[in-house]
Structure formats: C-alpha cells, structure tokens
mmCIF file of C-alpha atoms in Angstrom:
data_model
loop_
_atom_site.group_PDB
_atom_site.id
_atom_site.type_symbol
_atom_site.label_atom_id
_atom_site.label_comp_id
_atom_site.label_asym_id
_atom_site.label_seq_id
_atom_site.Cartn_x
_atom_site.Cartn_y
_atom_site.Cartn_z
ATOM 1 C CA MET A 1 58.704 22.213 93.025
ATOM 2 C CA THR A 2 60.780 20.439 95.619
ATOM 3 C CA THR A 3 59.391 17.042 96.352
ATOM 4 C CA HIS A 4 60.292 16.129 100.130
ATOM 5 C CA ARG A 5 60.425 12.505 101.243
ATOM 6 C CA ILE A 6 58.898 11.883 104.409
ATOM 7 C CA GLY A 7 60.063 8.006 105.828
ATOM 8 C CA LEU A 8 57.290 6.940 108.407
ATOM 9 C CA VAL A 9 57.823 4.528 111.180
ATOM 10 C CA VAL A 10 54.276 2.910 111.856
ATOM 11 C CA PRO A 11 52.712 0.343 113.990
ATOM 12 C CA SER A 12 51.688 -2.411 111.612
ATOM 13 C CA SER A 13 47.830 -1.809 112.744
ATOM 14 C CA ASN A 14 47.845 1.825 112.168
ATOM 15 C CA VAL A 15 46.233 3.220 109.208
ATOM 16 C CA THR A 16 45.475 6.638 110.299
ATOM 17 C CA VAL A 17 48.840 8.592 110.497
ATOM 18 C CA GLU A 18 49.353 7.748 106.677
ATOM 19 C CA THR A 19 46.226 9.248 105.894
ATOM 20 C CA GLU A 20 46.336 12.379 108.193
ATOM 21 C CA VAL A 21 49.645 13.776 107.706
ATOM 22 C CA PRO A 22 49.634 13.515 104.030
ATOM 23 C CA ALA A 23 46.022 15.201 103.717
ATOM 24 C CA LEU A 24 47.701 17.976 106.226
ATOM 25 C CA LEU A 25 51.132 18.124 104.179
ATOM 26 C CA GLY A 26 49.241 18.256 100.935
ATOM 27 C CA ARG A 27 47.860 21.673 101.588
ATOM 28 C CA HIS A 28 51.035 23.399 101.900
ATOM 29 C CA PRO A 29 51.227 25.617 98.921
ATOM 30 C CA GLY A 30 55.436 25.801 98.530
ATOM 31 C CA ALA A 31 56.399 22.093 98.536
ATOM 32 C CA ARG A 32 55.243 18.796 97.969
ATOM 33 C CA PHE A 33 55.895 15.571 99.614
ATOM 34 C CA SER A 34 56.289 11.741 98.916
ATOM 35 C CA PHE A 35 55.453 9.251 101.918
ATOM 36 C CA HIS A 36 57.529 5.957 102.562
ATOM 37 C CA SER A 37 56.604 3.778 105.503
ATOM 38 C CA SER A 38 58.202 0.881 107.442
ATOM 39 C CA ARG A 39 56.111 -0.789 109.751
ATOM 40 C CA MET A 40 56.534 -2.385 113.246
ATOM 41 C CA ARG A 41 54.425 -5.493 114.153
ATOM 42 C CA MET A 42 51.839 -4.271 116.820
ATOM 43 C CA HIS A 43 48.311 -5.221 117.499
ATOM 44 C CA LYS A 44 47.472 -4.693 120.997
ATOM 45 C CA VAL A 45 48.123 -1.545 122.891
ATOM 46 C CA SER A 46 49.769 -3.053 125.661
ATOM 47 C CA PRO A 47 53.423 -2.559 127.551
ATOM 48 C CA GLU A 48 54.528 -5.681 126.298
ATOM 49 C CA GLU A 49 53.512 -5.359 122.684
ATOM 50 C CA LEU A 50 54.869 -1.559 123.022
ATOM 51 C CA ARG A 51 58.512 -3.319 123.872
ATOM 52 C CA ALA A 52 58.358 -5.439 121.314
ATOM 53 C CA MET A 53 57.433 -2.935 118.583
ATOM 54 C CA ASN A 54 60.030 -0.633 119.366
ATOM 55 C CA ALA A 55 62.697 -3.142 119.287
ATOM 56 C CA GLN A 56 62.072 -3.934 115.549
ATOM 57 C CA ARG A 57 62.911 0.104 115.135
ATOM 58 C CA GLU A 58 66.607 -0.792 113.663
ATOM 59 C CA ARG A 59 65.153 -2.719 110.804
ATOM 60 C CA CYS A 60 62.440 0.216 109.996
ATOM 61 C CA ILE A 61 65.366 2.647 109.842
ATOM 62 C CA GLY A 62 67.333 1.003 107.955
ATOM 63 C CA GLU A 63 64.541 0.088 105.280
ATOM 64 C CA LEU A 64 63.751 3.970 105.327
ATOM 65 C CA SER A 65 67.908 4.737 104.981
ATOM 66 C CA ASP A 66 67.574 2.848 101.476
ATOM 67 C CA ALA A 67 64.613 5.589 100.255
ATOM 68 C CA GLY A 68 67.256 8.150 101.280
ATOM 69 C CA VAL A 69 64.453 10.279 102.988
ATOM 70 C CA ASP A 70 64.557 13.847 104.181
ATOM 71 C CA ALA A 71 62.786 13.351 107.082
ATOM 72 C CA VAL A 72 61.928 10.614 109.466
ATOM 73 C CA LEU A 73 58.907 10.417 111.932
ATOM 74 C CA TYR A 74 58.683 7.756 114.541
ATOM 75 C CA ALA A 75 55.009 7.637 114.480
ATOM 76 C CA CYS A 76 53.712 5.902 117.716
ATOM 77 C CA LEU A 77 53.678 8.352 120.677
ATOM 78 C CA VAL A 78 52.296 5.902 123.377
ATOM 79 C CA ALA A 79 55.333 3.720 122.097
ATOM 80 C CA LEU A 80 58.312 5.948 123.305
ATOM 81 C CA MET A 81 55.997 7.642 126.150
ATOM 82 C CA ALA A 82 55.536 4.246 127.718
ATOM 83 C CA GLN A 83 59.044 3.757 128.438
ATOM 84 C CA GLY A 84 59.483 6.510 130.887
ATOM 85 C CA PRO A 85 60.555 10.435 130.682
ATOM 86 C CA GLY A 86 62.952 11.459 127.909
ATOM 87 C CA GLU A 87 62.438 8.564 125.657
ATOM 88 C CA HIS A 88 61.794 10.577 122.710
ATOM 89 C CA ARG A 89 65.392 12.280 122.969
ATOM 90 C CA ARG A 90 67.057 8.933 123.563
ATOM 91 C CA THR A 91 64.892 7.643 120.655
ATOM 92 C CA GLU A 92 65.536 10.236 117.684
ATOM 93 C CA ALA A 93 69.303 10.189 119.329
ATOM 94 C CA ALA A 94 69.874 6.802 118.408
ATOM 95 C CA VAL A 95 68.091 7.163 114.848
ATOM 96 C CA THR A 96 70.101 9.992 114.253
ATOM 97 C CA GLU A 97 72.988 7.923 115.053
ATOM 98 C CA GLN A 98 71.971 4.981 112.833
ATOM 99 C CA LEU A 99 71.302 7.302 109.841
ATOM 100 C CA ALA A 100 74.711 8.823 109.776
ATOM 101 C CA GLN A 101 76.452 5.660 110.531
ATOM 102 C CA ALA A 102 74.814 5.268 106.508
ATOM 103 C CA GLY A 103 75.754 8.746 105.806
ATOM 104 C CA GLN A 104 72.656 9.976 105.983
ATOM 105 C CA ARG A 105 71.715 13.323 107.935
ATOM 106 C CA PRO A 106 67.214 13.601 107.823
ATOM 107 C CA ALA A 107 65.456 15.413 110.480
ATOM 108 C CA VAL A 108 64.941 12.741 112.766
ATOM 109 C CA LEU A 109 61.299 13.518 114.941
ATOM 110 C CA SER A 110 58.881 11.202 117.270
ATOM 111 C CA SER A 111 55.373 11.982 117.425
ATOM 112 C CA ALA A 112 55.803 12.010 121.189
ATOM 113 C CA GLY A 113 58.641 14.794 120.571
ATOM 114 C CA ALA A 114 56.689 16.634 118.137
ATOM 115 C CA LEU A 115 53.599 16.770 120.436
ATOM 116 C CA VAL A 116 55.821 18.447 123.234
ATOM 117 C CA GLU A 117 57.468 20.937 120.586
ATOM 118 C CA ALA A 118 53.975 21.908 119.326
ATOM 119 C CA LEU A 119 52.641 22.880 122.614
ATOM 120 C CA ALA A 120 55.712 24.855 123.372
ATOM 121 C CA ALA A 121 55.270 26.708 120.140
ATOM 122 C CA LEU A 122 51.972 27.540 121.137
ATOM 123 C CA GLY A 123 53.116 28.848 124.555
ATOM 124 C CA ALA A 124 50.493 26.194 125.774
ATOM 125 C CA ARG A 125 51.653 25.214 129.693
ATOM 126 C CA ARG A 126 48.648 24.015 130.935
ATOM 127 C CA ILE A 127 46.653 21.517 128.837
ATOM 128 C CA ALA A 128 43.945 18.815 128.811
ATOM 129 C CA LEU A 129 43.957 15.765 126.494
ATOM 130 C CA VAL A 130 42.156 12.878 124.929
ATOM 131 C CA THR A 131 43.670 9.711 124.626
ATOM 132 C CA PRO A 132 42.174 6.385 123.437
ATOM 133 C CA TYR A 133 44.360 4.014 125.738
ATOM 134 C CA LEU A 134 43.475 1.952 128.579
ATOM 135 C CA ARG A 135 43.706 3.914 131.465
ATOM 136 C CA PRO A 136 47.331 2.668 132.948
ATOM 137 C CA LEU A 137 48.732 3.665 129.370
ATOM 138 C CA ALA A 138 46.532 6.819 129.588
ATOM 139 C CA GLU A 139 48.227 7.563 133.040
ATOM 140 C CA GLN A 140 51.650 7.132 132.014
ATOM 141 C CA VAL A 141 51.242 9.729 128.937
ATOM 142 C CA VAL A 142 50.069 12.153 131.131
ATOM 143 C CA SER A 143 52.655 11.744 133.554
ATOM 144 C CA TYR A 144 55.237 11.674 130.533
ATOM 145 C CA LEU A 145 54.076 15.043 129.681
ATOM 146 C CA GLU A 146 54.332 16.446 133.172
ATOM 147 C CA SER A 147 57.764 15.603 133.258
ATOM 148 C CA GLU A 148 58.412 17.826 130.208
ATOM 149 C CA GLY A 149 56.834 20.812 132.265
ATOM 150 C CA LEU A 150 53.139 20.738 131.557
ATOM 151 C CA GLU A 151 50.026 20.760 133.884
ATOM 152 C CA VAL A 152 47.722 18.186 132.690
ATOM 153 C CA LEU A 153 44.606 20.151 134.008
ATOM 154 C CA ASP A 154 42.054 16.795 132.984
ATOM 155 C CA TRP A 155 42.308 14.134 130.745
ATOM 156 C CA ALA A 156 40.237 11.204 129.345
ATOM 157 C CA ALA A 157 41.046 7.226 128.606
ATOM 158 C CA LEU A 158 38.554 5.606 125.796
ATOM 159 C CA GLU A 159 39.810 2.371 127.228
ATOM 160 C CA VAL A 160 40.329 0.951 123.416
ATOM 161 C CA GLY A 161 43.000 -1.702 124.067
ATOM 162 C CA ASP A 162 43.244 -2.841 120.218
ATOM 163 C CA ASN A 163 44.847 -0.783 117.794
ATOM 164 C CA ALA A 164 42.688 -1.514 114.899
ATOM 165 C CA GLU A 165 39.610 -0.474 116.768
ATOM 166 C CA VAL A 166 41.693 2.488 117.639
ATOM 167 C CA GLY A 167 41.512 3.931 113.795
ATOM 168 C CA CYS A 168 37.742 3.388 113.846
ATOM 169 C CA ILE A 169 36.810 5.344 117.040
ATOM 170 C CA PRO A 170 33.772 7.848 115.864
ATOM 171 C CA GLY A 171 34.594 11.676 115.867
ATOM 172 C CA ASP A 172 31.135 12.125 117.889
ATOM 173 C CA ARG A 173 32.827 10.021 120.521
ATOM 174 C CA VAL A 174 36.329 11.903 120.695
ATOM 175 C CA MET A 175 34.130 14.929 120.903
ATOM 176 C CA ALA A 176 31.813 13.666 123.650
ATOM 177 C CA ALA A 177 35.043 12.858 125.543
ATOM 178 C CA ALA A 178 36.585 16.605 124.954
ATOM 179 C CA ARG A 179 33.035 18.142 126.180
ATOM 180 C CA GLY A 180 33.385 16.061 129.166
ATOM 181 C CA LEU A 181 36.709 17.602 130.405
ATOM 182 C CA ASP A 182 37.157 20.727 132.654
ATOM 183 C CA LEU A 183 38.729 23.437 130.402
ATOM 184 C CA SER A 184 38.746 26.180 132.792
ATOM 185 C CA GLY A 185 42.676 27.587 132.774
ATOM 186 C CA ALA A 186 43.598 25.490 129.618
ATOM 187 C CA ASP A 187 46.023 26.888 127.065
ATOM 188 C CA ALA A 188 44.980 23.879 124.924
ATOM 189 C CA LEU A 189 43.542 20.960 123.852
ATOM 190 C CA VAL A 190 45.020 17.594 122.816
ATOM 191 C CA ILE A 191 41.978 15.881 121.118
ATOM 192 C CA SER A 192 43.867 13.037 119.840
ATOM 193 C CA ALA A 193 46.919 12.312 121.678
ATOM 194 C CA CYS A 194 47.644 9.468 119.534
ATOM 195 C CA VAL A 195 48.336 9.176 115.681
ATOM 196 C CA GLN A 196 45.659 5.967 115.281
ATOM 197 C CA MET A 197 42.872 8.109 116.427
ATOM 198 C CA PRO A 198 41.297 9.840 113.815
ATOM 199 C CA SER A 199 40.715 13.422 114.572
ATOM 200 C CA LEU A 200 41.766 15.809 111.617
ATOM 201 C CA ASP A 201 37.911 16.727 111.145
ATOM 202 C CA LEU A 202 37.117 17.573 114.433
ATOM 203 C CA ILE A 203 40.169 20.688 114.615
ATOM 204 C CA GLY A 204 38.238 23.463 113.241
ATOM 205 C CA PRO A 205 34.967 22.418 115.234
ATOM 206 C CA ALA A 206 36.352 22.120 118.140
ATOM 207 C CA GLU A 207 38.323 25.445 118.278
ATOM 208 C CA ALA A 208 35.299 26.953 117.570
ATOM 209 C CA GLU A 209 33.393 25.201 120.322
ATOM 210 C CA PHE A 210 36.106 25.246 123.247
ATOM 211 C CA GLY A 211 37.797 28.620 122.375
ATOM 212 C CA ILE A 212 41.167 27.324 122.746
ATOM 213 C CA PRO A 213 43.973 26.371 120.217
ATOM 214 C CA VAL A 214 42.950 22.590 119.532
ATOM 215 C CA LEU A 215 45.633 20.297 118.151
ATOM 216 C CA SER A 216 46.187 16.383 117.621
ATOM 217 C CA ALA A 217 49.156 14.154 117.308
ATOM 218 C CA ALA A 218 49.097 14.756 113.815
ATOM 219 C CA THR A 219 48.665 18.098 113.192
ATOM 220 C CA ALA A 220 52.106 17.934 115.791
ATOM 221 C CA GLY A 221 53.419 15.726 113.481
ATOM 222 C CA ALA A 222 52.982 17.989 110.516
ATOM 223 C CA PHE A 223 54.027 21.251 112.262
ATOM 224 C CA THR A 224 57.420 19.452 113.281
ATOM 225 C CA LEU A 225 58.033 18.101 110.118
ATOM 226 C CA LEU A 226 57.595 21.529 108.122
ATOM 227 C CA ARG A 227 59.625 23.201 110.686
ATOM 228 C CA HIS A 228 62.362 20.596 110.624
ATOM 229 C CA LEU A 229 62.672 21.014 106.951
ATOM 230 C CA GLY A 230 62.933 24.906 106.839
ATOM 231 C CA LEU A 231 59.322 25.231 105.472
ATOM 232 C CA PRO A 232 56.640 27.553 106.590
ATOM 233 C CA SER A 233 54.419 25.953 109.132
ATOM 234 C CA VAL A 234 51.600 27.308 107.661
ATOM 235 C CA LEU A 235 48.515 25.155 106.467
ATOM 236 C CA PRO A 236 45.027 25.961 106.321
ATOM 237 C CA GLY A 237 42.282 24.412 108.014
ATOM 238 C CA ALA A 238 44.619 22.590 110.716
ATOM 239 C CA GLY A 239 44.305 24.670 113.588
ATOM 240 C CA ARG A 240 45.991 27.781 115.402
ATOM 241 C CA LEU A 241 48.952 25.883 115.680
ATOM 242 C CA LEU A 242 49.370 25.876 111.625
ATOM 243 C CA ALA A 243 47.697 29.252 111.290
ATOM 244 C CA ALA A 244 49.197 31.849 109.496
ATOM 245 C CA GLU A 245 48.693 34.510 112.049
ATOM 246 C CA ARG A 246 50.380 32.187 114.451
ATOM 247 C CA ALA A 247 53.414 31.671 112.353
ATOM 248 C CA ALA A 248 53.416 35.831 111.227
ATOM 249 C CA ALA A 249 53.722 36.481 115.342
ATOM 250 C CA ARG A 250 56.736 34.106 115.877
#
C-alpha cells in the first residue's frame, strides 16, 4: 500500500489540524499517509499577526520541499481570506512556483481554497457558517466566500482572538452557535470555518440534527487532498462530503 507524504503549513499555535486531518485520512481503506509540518509563528488571530505569519511562507515551503512531500496544504483559512478576494489562488500559485523551482510538483492546496472546492462539490450555493473569529475577521471570511459566488445566509462569530484558546472551544458551544443560525434554505452548514476550532466529532450529530450536509475546514481539507492525489474521496463517519453515495453520484 502506497504511503503519501502530506506537508502542512501550520500556525505555530495550532494543534487541531495536525489531529483532525490525520484522523480523517487514517480512515482511508486504500492508502496510508505520513504528515510533515512546518510552522509559522502566530498567537493572536489579528490582521497584523496574520500578515506577519504569511510572510513566513517561503521558509516553510522550503522546509517541506526537503521532505519531498506529495501534497502541501496551507492550513490556515483566515490567514488567506483576510487578505482579500482570490488570495487562495495567488498563494497556491506562488507555492507551486517555489516548489517547481526546487524541481518538485506536489499537489498544492490551501484550507481557504479547499472549503470553496468542497462546497462546489456538494453543489452548495447557499450556506451558513460558524467561525471562532472576532467579528471583523469573521466579516472578511463571509465577504471572501461571497466573492466566490456563495450566498452566506447566516453566520456566527464566537469572538475568540487567542489562537490557543480557539483550539479549546468546546463542542457544545459550537453546536449552540449552530442552533442559533437560521438554516432555512441552506444547502450546507460549515460548522467550523477554521482548522483550529475542533469539530470533527460534531459532523455526524450535526447532520442528523439539521438534516443538511455539514462540513468543516478539516473535512474540506481531507476531501481536497484525496481528490488532488487521485484517491477516492470516501471516508467513513466524516459527513456527506466524504460519503460513498455522494462519490458514486459524481
């Protein structure tokens, strides 16, 4: 069985993406994965720290190129969305070019782009979302998604500015925020628009409760990694996005 090397570019204070994405991909029946991270210093989820974090990208990509990874995931959704419409495409192109100069051509993805791609795969155009961010950053995430042709019907900001604290937000608080949303007419619920806010255990219960597809930055990331590696995007217990019947319907 082939082992695929996954490179993660991660905020230094993030502890969730390196838990949830490996947990998801570890369920794949036909492939194995190893995970290799490079970290960008970031503590507060603020515009200033996000810009400073993004400035560390080239060093991180250089480190991952030494590992000869098969795919790279730039794993901070808000860091790109806060820079304005289309930033995930610009960043992915810059990373692709840097790796090409090193003679490598892995799949290059970002959490921001993965969420857009996953929603498109679900055929979801009208969505609701839960974010951990302070309200001004949450508004930028909403605007970014709307610039991609999505209609954000309702959204919640949990107003947590410390990234370490984001990784400790309890699931019942996330679910309470989701229950407070108006989901009338929504095609999908993004229950965690952040790779640091834990949500993996909420996907199944939320789909059962709300009756619509539920995804997160983590499940979107796993989906796009599988898709761009040419692997079946089917994982058990990860919601409709990664369900066998959805894949069979494509």
